[in-house]
Short mmCIF file of C-alpha atoms and ligand atoms in Angstrom, two decimals:
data_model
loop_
_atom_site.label_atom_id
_atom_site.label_comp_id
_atom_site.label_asym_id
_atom_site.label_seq_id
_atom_site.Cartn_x
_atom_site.Cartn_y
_atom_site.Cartn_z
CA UNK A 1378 -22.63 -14.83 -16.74
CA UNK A 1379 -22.90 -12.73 -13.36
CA UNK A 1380 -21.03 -10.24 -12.64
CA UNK A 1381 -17.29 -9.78 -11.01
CA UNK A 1382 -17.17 -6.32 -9.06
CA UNK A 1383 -13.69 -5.75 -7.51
CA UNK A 1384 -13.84 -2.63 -5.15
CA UNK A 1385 -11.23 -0.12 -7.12
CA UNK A 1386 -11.40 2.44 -4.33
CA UNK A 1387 -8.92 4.09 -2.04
CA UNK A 1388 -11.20 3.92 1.19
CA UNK A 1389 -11.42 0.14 0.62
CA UNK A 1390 -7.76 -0.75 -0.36
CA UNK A 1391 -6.81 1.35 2.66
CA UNK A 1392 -9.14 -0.48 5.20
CA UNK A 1393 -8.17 -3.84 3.95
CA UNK A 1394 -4.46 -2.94 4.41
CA UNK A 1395 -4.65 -2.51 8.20
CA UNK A 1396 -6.42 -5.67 8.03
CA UNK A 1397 -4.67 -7.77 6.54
CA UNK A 1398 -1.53 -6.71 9.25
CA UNK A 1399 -1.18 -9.78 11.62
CA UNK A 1400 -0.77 -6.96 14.77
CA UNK A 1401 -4.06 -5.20 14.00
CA UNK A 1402 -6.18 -5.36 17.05
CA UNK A 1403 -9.55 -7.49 17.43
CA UNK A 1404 -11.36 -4.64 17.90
CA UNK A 1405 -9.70 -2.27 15.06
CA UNK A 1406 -10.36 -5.49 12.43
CA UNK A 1407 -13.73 -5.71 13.95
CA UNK A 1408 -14.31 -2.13 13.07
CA UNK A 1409 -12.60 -2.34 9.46
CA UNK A 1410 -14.89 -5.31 8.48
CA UNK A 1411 -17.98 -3.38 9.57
CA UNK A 1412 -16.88 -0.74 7.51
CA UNK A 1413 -15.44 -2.14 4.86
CA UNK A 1414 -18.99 -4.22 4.53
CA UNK A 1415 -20.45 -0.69 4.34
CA UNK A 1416 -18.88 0.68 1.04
CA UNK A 1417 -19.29 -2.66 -0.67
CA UNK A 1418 -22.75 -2.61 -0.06
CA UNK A 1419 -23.26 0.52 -2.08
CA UNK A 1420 -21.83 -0.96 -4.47
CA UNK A 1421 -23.79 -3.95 -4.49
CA UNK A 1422 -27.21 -2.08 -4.00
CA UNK A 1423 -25.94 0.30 -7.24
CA UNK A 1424 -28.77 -1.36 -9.13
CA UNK A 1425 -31.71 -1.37 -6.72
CA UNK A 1426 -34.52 -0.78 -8.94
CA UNK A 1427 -36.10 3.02 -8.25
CA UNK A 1428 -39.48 4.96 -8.34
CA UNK A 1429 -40.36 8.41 -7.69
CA UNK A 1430 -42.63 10.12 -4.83
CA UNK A 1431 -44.12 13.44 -5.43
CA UNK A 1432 -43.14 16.21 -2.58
CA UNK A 1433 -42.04 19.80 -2.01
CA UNK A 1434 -38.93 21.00 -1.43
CA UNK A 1435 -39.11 24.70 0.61
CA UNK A 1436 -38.67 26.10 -2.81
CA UNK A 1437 -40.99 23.89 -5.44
CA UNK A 1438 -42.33 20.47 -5.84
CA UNK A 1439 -41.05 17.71 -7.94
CA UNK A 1440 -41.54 13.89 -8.50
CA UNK A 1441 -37.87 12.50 -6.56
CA UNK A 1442 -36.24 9.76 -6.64
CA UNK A 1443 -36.74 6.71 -4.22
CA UNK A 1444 -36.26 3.39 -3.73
CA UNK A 1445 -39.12 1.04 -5.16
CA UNK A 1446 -39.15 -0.57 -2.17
CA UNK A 1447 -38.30 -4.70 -3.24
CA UNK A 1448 -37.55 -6.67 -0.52
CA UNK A 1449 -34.15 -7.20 0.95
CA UNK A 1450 -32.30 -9.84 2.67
CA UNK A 1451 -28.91 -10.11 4.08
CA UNK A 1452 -27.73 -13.35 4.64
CA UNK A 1453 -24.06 -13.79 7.14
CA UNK A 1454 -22.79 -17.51 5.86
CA UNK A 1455 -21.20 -17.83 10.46
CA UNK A 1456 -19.25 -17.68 11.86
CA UNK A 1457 -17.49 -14.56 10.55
CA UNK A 1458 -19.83 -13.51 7.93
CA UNK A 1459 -21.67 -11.82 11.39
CA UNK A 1460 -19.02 -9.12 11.09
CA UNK A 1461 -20.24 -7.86 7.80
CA UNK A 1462 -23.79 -7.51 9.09
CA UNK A 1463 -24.27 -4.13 10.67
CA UNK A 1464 -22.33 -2.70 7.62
CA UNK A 1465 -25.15 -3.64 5.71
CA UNK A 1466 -27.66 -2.84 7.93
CA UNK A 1467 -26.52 0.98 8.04
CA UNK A 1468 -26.53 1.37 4.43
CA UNK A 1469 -30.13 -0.61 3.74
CA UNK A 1470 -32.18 -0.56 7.70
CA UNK A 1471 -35.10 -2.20 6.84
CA UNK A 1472 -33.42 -5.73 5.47
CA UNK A 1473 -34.39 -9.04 7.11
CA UNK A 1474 -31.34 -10.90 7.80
CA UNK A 1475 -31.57 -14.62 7.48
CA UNK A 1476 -28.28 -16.78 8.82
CA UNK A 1477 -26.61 -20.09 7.81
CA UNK A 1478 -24.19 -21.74 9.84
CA UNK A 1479 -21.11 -23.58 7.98
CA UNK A 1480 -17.72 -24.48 8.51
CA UNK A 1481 -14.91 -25.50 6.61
CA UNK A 1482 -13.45 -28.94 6.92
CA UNK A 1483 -9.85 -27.84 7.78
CA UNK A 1484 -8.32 -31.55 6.28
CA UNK A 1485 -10.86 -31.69 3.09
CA UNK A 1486 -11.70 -28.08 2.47
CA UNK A 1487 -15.41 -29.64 2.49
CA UNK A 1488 -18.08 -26.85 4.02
CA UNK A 1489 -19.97 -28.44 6.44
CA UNK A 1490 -23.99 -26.99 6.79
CA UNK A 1491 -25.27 -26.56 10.75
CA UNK A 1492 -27.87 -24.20 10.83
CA UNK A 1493 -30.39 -22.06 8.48
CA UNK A 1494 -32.98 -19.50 9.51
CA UNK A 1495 -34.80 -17.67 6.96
CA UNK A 1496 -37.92 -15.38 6.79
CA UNK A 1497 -40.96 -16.73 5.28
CA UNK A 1498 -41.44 -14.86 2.67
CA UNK A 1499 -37.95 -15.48 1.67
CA UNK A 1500 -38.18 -16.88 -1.80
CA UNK A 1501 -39.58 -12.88 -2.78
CA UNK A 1502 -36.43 -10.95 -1.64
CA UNK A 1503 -33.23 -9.69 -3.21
CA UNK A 1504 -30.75 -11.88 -1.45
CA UNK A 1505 -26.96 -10.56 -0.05
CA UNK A 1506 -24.69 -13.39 0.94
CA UNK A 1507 -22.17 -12.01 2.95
CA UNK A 1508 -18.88 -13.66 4.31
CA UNK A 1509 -15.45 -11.99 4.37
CA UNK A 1510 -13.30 -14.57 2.78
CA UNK A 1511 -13.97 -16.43 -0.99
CA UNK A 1512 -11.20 -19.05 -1.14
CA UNK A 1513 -11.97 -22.62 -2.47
CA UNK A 1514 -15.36 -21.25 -3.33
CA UNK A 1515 -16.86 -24.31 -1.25
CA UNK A 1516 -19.09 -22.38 1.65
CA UNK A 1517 -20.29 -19.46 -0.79
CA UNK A 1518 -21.68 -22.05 -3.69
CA UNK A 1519 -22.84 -24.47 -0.73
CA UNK A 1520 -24.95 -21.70 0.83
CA UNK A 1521 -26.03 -19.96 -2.67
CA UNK A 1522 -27.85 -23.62 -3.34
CA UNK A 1523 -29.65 -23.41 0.04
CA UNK A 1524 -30.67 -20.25 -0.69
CA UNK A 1525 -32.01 -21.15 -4.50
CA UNK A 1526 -33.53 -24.56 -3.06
CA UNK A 1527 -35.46 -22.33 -0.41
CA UNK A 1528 -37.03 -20.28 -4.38
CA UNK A 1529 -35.02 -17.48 -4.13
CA UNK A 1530 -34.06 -15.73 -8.07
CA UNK A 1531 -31.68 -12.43 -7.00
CA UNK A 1532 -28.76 -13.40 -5.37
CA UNK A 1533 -25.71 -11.64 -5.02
CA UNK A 1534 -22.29 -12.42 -2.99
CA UNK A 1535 -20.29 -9.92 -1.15
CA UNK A 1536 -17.25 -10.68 0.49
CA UNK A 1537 -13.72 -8.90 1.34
CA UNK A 1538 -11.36 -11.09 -0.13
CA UNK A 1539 -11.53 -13.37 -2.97
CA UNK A 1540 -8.96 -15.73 -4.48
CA UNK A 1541 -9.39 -16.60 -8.23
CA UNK A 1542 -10.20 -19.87 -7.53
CA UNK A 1543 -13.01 -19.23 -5.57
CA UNK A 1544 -14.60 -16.95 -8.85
CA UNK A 1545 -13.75 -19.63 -10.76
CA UNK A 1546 -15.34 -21.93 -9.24
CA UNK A 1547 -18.68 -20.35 -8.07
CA UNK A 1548 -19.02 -19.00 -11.75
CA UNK A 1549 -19.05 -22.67 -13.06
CA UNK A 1550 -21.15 -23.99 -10.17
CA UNK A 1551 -23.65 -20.65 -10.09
CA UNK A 1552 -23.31 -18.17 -12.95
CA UNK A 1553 -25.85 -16.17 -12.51
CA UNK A 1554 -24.48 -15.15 -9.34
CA UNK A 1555 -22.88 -11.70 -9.35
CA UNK A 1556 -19.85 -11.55 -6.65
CA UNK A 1557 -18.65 -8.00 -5.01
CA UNK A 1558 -15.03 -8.56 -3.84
CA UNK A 1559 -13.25 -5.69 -1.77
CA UNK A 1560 -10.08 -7.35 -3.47
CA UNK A 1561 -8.91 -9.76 -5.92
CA UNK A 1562 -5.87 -11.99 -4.31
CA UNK A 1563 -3.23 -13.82 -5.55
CA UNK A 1564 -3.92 -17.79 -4.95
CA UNK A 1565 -4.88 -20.31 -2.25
CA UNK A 1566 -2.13 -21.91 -0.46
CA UNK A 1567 -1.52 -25.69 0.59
CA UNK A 1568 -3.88 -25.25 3.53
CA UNK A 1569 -6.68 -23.35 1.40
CA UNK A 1570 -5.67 -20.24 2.29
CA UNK A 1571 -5.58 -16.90 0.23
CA UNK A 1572 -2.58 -15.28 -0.12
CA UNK A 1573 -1.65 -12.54 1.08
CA UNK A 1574 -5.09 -12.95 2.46
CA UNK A 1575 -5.60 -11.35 6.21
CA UNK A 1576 -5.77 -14.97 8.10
CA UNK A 1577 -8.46 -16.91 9.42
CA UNK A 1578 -11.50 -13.80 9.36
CA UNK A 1579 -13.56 -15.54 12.13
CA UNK A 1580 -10.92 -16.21 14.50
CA UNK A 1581 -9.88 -12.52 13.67
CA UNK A 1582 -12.98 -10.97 14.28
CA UNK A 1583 -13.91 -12.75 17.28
CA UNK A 1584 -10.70 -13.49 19.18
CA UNK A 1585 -10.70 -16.94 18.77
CA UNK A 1586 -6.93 -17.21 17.89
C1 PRP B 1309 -14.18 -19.34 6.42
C2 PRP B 1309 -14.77 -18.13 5.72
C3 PRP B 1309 -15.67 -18.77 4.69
C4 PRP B 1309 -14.90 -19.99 4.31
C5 PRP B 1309 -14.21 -19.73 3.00
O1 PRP B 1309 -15.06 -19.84 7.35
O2 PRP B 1309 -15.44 -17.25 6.59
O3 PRP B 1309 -16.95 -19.13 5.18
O4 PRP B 1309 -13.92 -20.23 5.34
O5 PRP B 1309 -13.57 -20.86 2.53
P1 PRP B 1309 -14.03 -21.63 1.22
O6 PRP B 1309 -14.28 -20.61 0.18
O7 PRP B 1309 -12.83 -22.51 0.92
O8 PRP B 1309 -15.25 -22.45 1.55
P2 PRP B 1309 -14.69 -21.03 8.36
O9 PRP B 1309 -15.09 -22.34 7.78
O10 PRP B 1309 -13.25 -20.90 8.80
O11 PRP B 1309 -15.68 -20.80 9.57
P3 PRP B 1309 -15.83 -19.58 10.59
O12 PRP B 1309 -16.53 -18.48 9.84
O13 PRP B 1309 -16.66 -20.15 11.66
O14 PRP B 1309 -14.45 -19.16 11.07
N1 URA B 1310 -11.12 -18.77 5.39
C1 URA B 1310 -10.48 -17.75 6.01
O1 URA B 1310 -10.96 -17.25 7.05
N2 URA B 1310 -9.33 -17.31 5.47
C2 URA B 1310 -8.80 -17.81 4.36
O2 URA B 1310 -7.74 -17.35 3.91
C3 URA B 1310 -9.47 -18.88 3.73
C4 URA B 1310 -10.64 -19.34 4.26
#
């Protein structure tokens, strides 16, 4: 069975605080994704596999540690997995960022494909699925079996908030799947969704509301 990572940090409980209040600004909630995306990703990239590269320091040489180099690829389920993007980005520059466009049926809860653009060589890299929210589980196990029809092996899930019916379900439908969660909510309401929850994160992020 993958793994369930729930952030249990101050910075992150903090962040999604002011996020989750209804008079947070655009741009602050903008911000707080961006960053928020940014400590769960060193979380998630905890067990990059490692080498070592022989240098000097000013003072001796020695065989350091470094990243063994595997290939990376961050993958924003749209609209408002976008936001978590550049928070990634900082943390791990050199990733290839491949996008899938879905949206949730607001009557049936059904996600609804659009768009997907990956890199070639796609089926080779370590795979991050971003989005903010996890609620029915729907979107997030919908674009996890693009991504395994297009070859790919590694494939993680980060998002900001997660109910428990979302885990539940995407550890039935994909267990090998390991999920990073910057919080674990109560439920999903009549509407699908979470509660508390911070809202609809696309129309948040971009100003759509
Ligand atoms: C939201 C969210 C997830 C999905 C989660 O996207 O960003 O993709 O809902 O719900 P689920 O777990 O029940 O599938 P939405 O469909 O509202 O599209 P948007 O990103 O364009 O706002
Ligand atoms: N999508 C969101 O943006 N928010 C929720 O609470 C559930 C799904």
């Amino acid at each position: 069975m993958g793994k369930v990572v729930i952030m249990d940090h101050p910075l992150v409980a903090h962040k999604l605080t002011i996020m989750r209040d209804k008079n947070t600004s655009v741009k602050d909630f903008r911000e707080l994704v961006s960053e928020i995306g940014m400590l769960i990703t060193y979380e998630a990239t905890r067990d990059l596999p490692m080498t070592t590269k022989h240098i000097e320091t000013p003072i001796c040489e020695m065989d350091a540690p470094t990243l063994a180099g595997r290939k990376f690829v961050v993958v924003p389920i749209l609209r408002a997995g976008l936001g978590l993007v550049d928070g990634v980005l900082r943390m791990v520059p050199a990733a290839r960022v491949g996008h899938i466009g879905m949206y949730r049926d607001e009557e049936t809860l059904e996600p609804h494909p659009y768009f997907c653009k990956m890199p070639k060589d796609v089926a080779e890299r370590d795979v991050l699925i971003v989005d903010p929210m996890l609620a029915t589980g729907g979107s997030a196990a919908e674009a996890i079996g693009e991504m395994k029809k297009r070859g790919c092996k590694h494939i993680k899930l980060m998002v900001l908030v997660a109910a428990p019916e979302g885990i539940k379900f995407l550890q039935e439908k994909h267990p090998d799947v390991d999920i990073y969660a910057g919080a674990l909510d109560d439920h999903l309401n009549e509407k699908g969704y979470i509660v508390p929850g911070l809202g609809d994160a696309g129309d948040r992020i971009f100003g759509t509301k």
